[in-house]
C-alpha atoms as one frame of an Amber mdcrd trajectory, in Angstrom:
protein
  55.185  -7.054  12.021  57.024 -10.496  12.276  59.552  -9.273  14.962  56.559
  -7.731  17.096  54.745 -11.094  16.849  58.079 -13.095  18.028  58.617 -10.618
  21.038  54.989 -11.041  22.138  55.244 -14.895  21.870  58.391 -14.678  23.896
  57.048 -12.466  26.622  54.045 -14.523  26.869  56.173 -17.844  27.398  58.179
 -16.420  30.064  55.567 -14.320  31.554  55.390 -10.373  31.498  57.240  -8.953
  34.555  54.201  -6.544  34.933  51.511  -9.187  35.186  50.325  -9.871  38.621
  48.349 -13.060  37.771  49.173 -16.428  39.700  51.414 -19.000  38.458  50.141
 -22.348  36.848  48.870 -24.665  39.574  50.364 -27.787  40.086  49.273 -31.530
  39.744  47.999 -31.823  43.398  46.271 -28.628  43.147  44.465 -29.593  40.095
  43.773 -33.098  41.577  41.972 -31.196  44.596  40.014 -29.139  42.329  38.754
 -31.980  40.564  37.941 -33.965  43.837  36.014 -31.140  45.079  33.939 -30.658
  41.906  33.402 -34.225  41.778  32.293 -34.327  45.546  29.889 -31.368  44.720
  28.319 -33.060  41.837  27.738 -36.248  43.950  26.446 -34.268  46.746  23.971
 -32.218  44.330  22.889 -35.813  42.963  21.859 -36.987  46.324  20.082 -33.791
  47.155  18.134 -34.277  44.139  17.461 -37.973  44.820  16.275 -37.062  48.233
  13.975 -34.275  47.128  12.591 -36.846  44.588  12.231 -39.384  47.403  10.090
 -37.135  49.550   8.135 -35.927  46.683   7.343 -39.550  45.670   7.966 -42.003
  48.593   6.311 -44.846  47.061   8.210 -45.072  44.142  11.378 -44.558  46.032
  10.511 -47.594  48.296   9.849 -49.502  44.965  13.466 -48.347  43.675  15.291
 -49.049  46.923  13.593 -52.603  47.230  14.629 -53.321  43.605  18.134 -52.116
  44.332  18.197 -54.267  47.442  16.940 -57.473  46.107  19.145 -57.110  43.066
  22.263 -56.799  45.455  20.911 -59.418  47.644  20.583 -61.670  44.383  24.192
 -60.813  43.324  25.293 -61.612  46.940  23.617 -65.049  47.126  24.525 -66.213
  43.556  25.672 -69.820  44.267  29.343 -70.676  43.443  30.942 -73.607  41.489
  32.007 -75.107  44.810  28.404 -74.973  46.106  27.256 -76.898  43.042  29.888
 -79.634  43.793  28.749 -79.726  47.336  25.009 -80.096  46.373  25.666 -82.750
  43.865  27.617 -84.763  46.426  25.014 -84.469  48.938  22.282 -85.635  46.545
  24.548 -88.814  45.545  24.975 -89.490  49.310  21.402 -88.979  49.929  20.732
 -91.459  46.866  23.331 -93.971  48.122  21.572 -94.126  51.613  18.363 -95.718
  49.717  17.607 -99.097  48.667  17.904 -99.464  44.834  14.058-100.612  44.697
  13.080 -97.255  46.435  15.000 -94.823  44.524  13.308 -92.534  42.380  14.402
 -93.444  38.663  14.315 -89.755  37.426  16.159 -88.613  40.259  18.977 -91.275
  40.122  19.300 -90.852  36.300  19.709 -86.728  36.638  22.344 -87.220  39.582
  24.301 -90.028  37.510  24.502 -88.008  34.465  25.891 -85.061  36.539  28.293
 -87.200  38.011  29.400 -88.754  34.717  29.859 -84.993  33.287  31.759 -84.033
  35.995  34.089 -87.131  35.806  34.885 -86.022  32.326  35.317 -82.440  32.984
  32.374 -81.412  30.805  30.505 -79.250  33.549  30.832 -75.237  33.287  29.915
 -72.945  35.585  28.936 -69.233  34.952  27.832 -66.528  36.958  25.496 -63.729
  35.314  25.328 -61.713  38.481  21.801 -62.262  39.596  21.809 -65.950  39.168
  24.281 -68.872  38.237  23.920 -71.409  35.565  25.483 -74.817  35.279  25.767
 -76.189  31.683  27.159 -79.232  29.655  30.386 -78.721  27.652  31.238 -80.853
  24.388  34.605 -81.435  25.553  36.986 -81.010  28.715  38.470 -77.456  28.967
  42.147 -79.253  28.910  41.401 -81.215  25.871  43.743 -80.307  22.905  41.526
 -81.907  20.149  40.999 -79.947  16.948  37.314 -80.278  17.461  37.488 -78.800
  21.158  39.831 -75.828  19.770  38.539 -74.867  16.477  36.171 -71.777  17.254
  33.977 -72.731  13.949  33.051 -76.253  15.628  31.854 -75.000  18.931  28.147
 -75.190  19.643  26.109 -72.459  18.623  24.273 -70.137  20.737  20.741 -71.207
  19.652  21.739 -74.454  21.200  22.698 -73.226  24.721  19.397 -73.184  26.218
  19.158 -77.156  25.762  22.638 -77.462  27.452  21.531 -75.743  30.460  21.475
 -78.509  33.405  20.794 -76.150  36.494  20.132 -72.752  37.756  21.208 -71.204
  40.768  19.159 -68.343  42.602  19.168 -67.203  45.826  21.838 -69.622  47.291
  20.102 -72.870  45.901  20.183 -74.799  42.693  16.579 -75.218  41.671  16.661
 -78.107  39.137  18.655 -80.352  41.424  16.093 -79.510  44.361  13.078 -80.037
  42.352  14.670 -83.574  40.996  15.603 -84.828  44.630  12.046 -83.695  45.996
  10.594 -87.347  45.840  13.969 -89.059  45.521  12.667 -92.105  47.882   9.501
 -92.809  45.775  10.034 -95.295  43.238   6.819 -94.776  40.758   7.429 -98.418
  39.249   6.140 -99.908  42.601   2.737 -98.349  41.753   2.205 -99.449  38.514
  -0.279-102.238  39.313  -2.646 -99.734  41.192  -5.468 -98.117  39.474  -5.017
 -94.840  37.746  -6.607 -93.028  40.407  -4.507 -94.468  43.160  -1.329 -93.836
  41.817  -1.297 -89.966  42.490  -2.192 -88.531  45.924  -2.811 -84.758  46.005
  -2.000 -82.663  49.099  -5.612 -82.112  50.008  -6.412 -85.616  50.166  -3.803
 -86.116  52.466  -5.284 -83.953  54.921  -8.905 -84.557  54.347 -11.688 -85.086
  56.891 -12.184 -88.776  55.534  -8.571 -89.686  56.237  -8.676 -88.149  59.678
 -11.751 -90.034  60.656 -10.164 -93.472  59.152  -7.131 -92.787  61.389  -8.892
 -92.265  64.607 -11.382 -95.158  63.901  -8.523 -97.658  63.456  -7.861 -97.362
  67.150 -11.444 -98.353  67.960 -12.430-101.841  68.944 -14.265-103.674  66.236
 -18.090-104.706  67.380 -19.688-107.631  65.507 -23.127-108.722  65.248 -24.598
-112.111  65.993 -25.066-112.709  62.189 -21.351-111.692  61.534 -20.253-113.987
  64.518 -22.267-116.761  63.174 -20.872-116.299  59.218 -17.399-116.119  60.868
 -17.617-119.373  62.936 -19.232-121.185  59.738 -16.360-119.808  57.521 -14.014
-121.278  60.223 -15.590-124.750  60.228 -15.497-124.905  56.445 -12.016-123.898
  56.411 -11.229-126.598  59.163 -13.050-129.360  56.894 -10.963-128.337  54.037
  -7.864-128.679  55.735  -8.901-132.118  56.875  -9.738-133.317  53.527  -6.580
-132.088  52.024  -4.833-133.808  54.649  -6.776-137.133  54.354  -5.954-137.036
  50.681  -2.370-136.361  51.029  -2.198-139.477  53.549  -4.103-141.664  51.084
  -1.786-140.447  48.429   1.404-141.351  50.119  -0.097-144.887  51.383  -1.052
-145.500  47.444   2.840-144.714  46.360   4.310-146.709  49.066   2.344-149.805
  48.148   2.431-149.301  44.250   6.095-150.852  44.251   5.066-153.973  46.000
């Protein structure tokens, strides 16, 4: 029995002379078969997706819109070079303004970003749909023990507090919001009443403002009483000026005669 089993194994390894089956296919043949099977699978999946889209066009449109929006967000996620350009542009905008007209919050935010940039502590990360710029405790090339020890690194729970800006659809939103009113210094309006320190958008385009704007170009019409009042006030002012002049001349004469 052992001899018969060995003979069958030997014949199977060499191939039976009377067997008419094809030989084992080569590597390129197997690769072609795998590619054809893969193509059939993808073609069948596309046919199923087309059938599902015809069955529910609304849902298919929502899915296509979401995929297209995600692809656009990934393509428009700003890079680190874009943040450098936006930061330098904001710094140049502030330099063109007088120090008394700069917004204190805008200037402090830009100065902090420039300070961190000069020390190599700004980090940029691309999350696909958006980008983040956050603060690092040390420079990336620092060789200090505190910078290299993984047990002394900031915790993930502290990461939201270290985020400085968020980049989405081609712009940096925090920097843009801080630079929106960069030429308005709120300290200049502290002497005004509280209701005059803030002007809302609906107040800028109100009917009262439009009426006052056109009325300032109209000639001023005074009544007889108003004219008489103005003349009397002018006479009073002239008399006060003459009295002050006479008093000053008298004082000068007295001071000149006092040494004699």
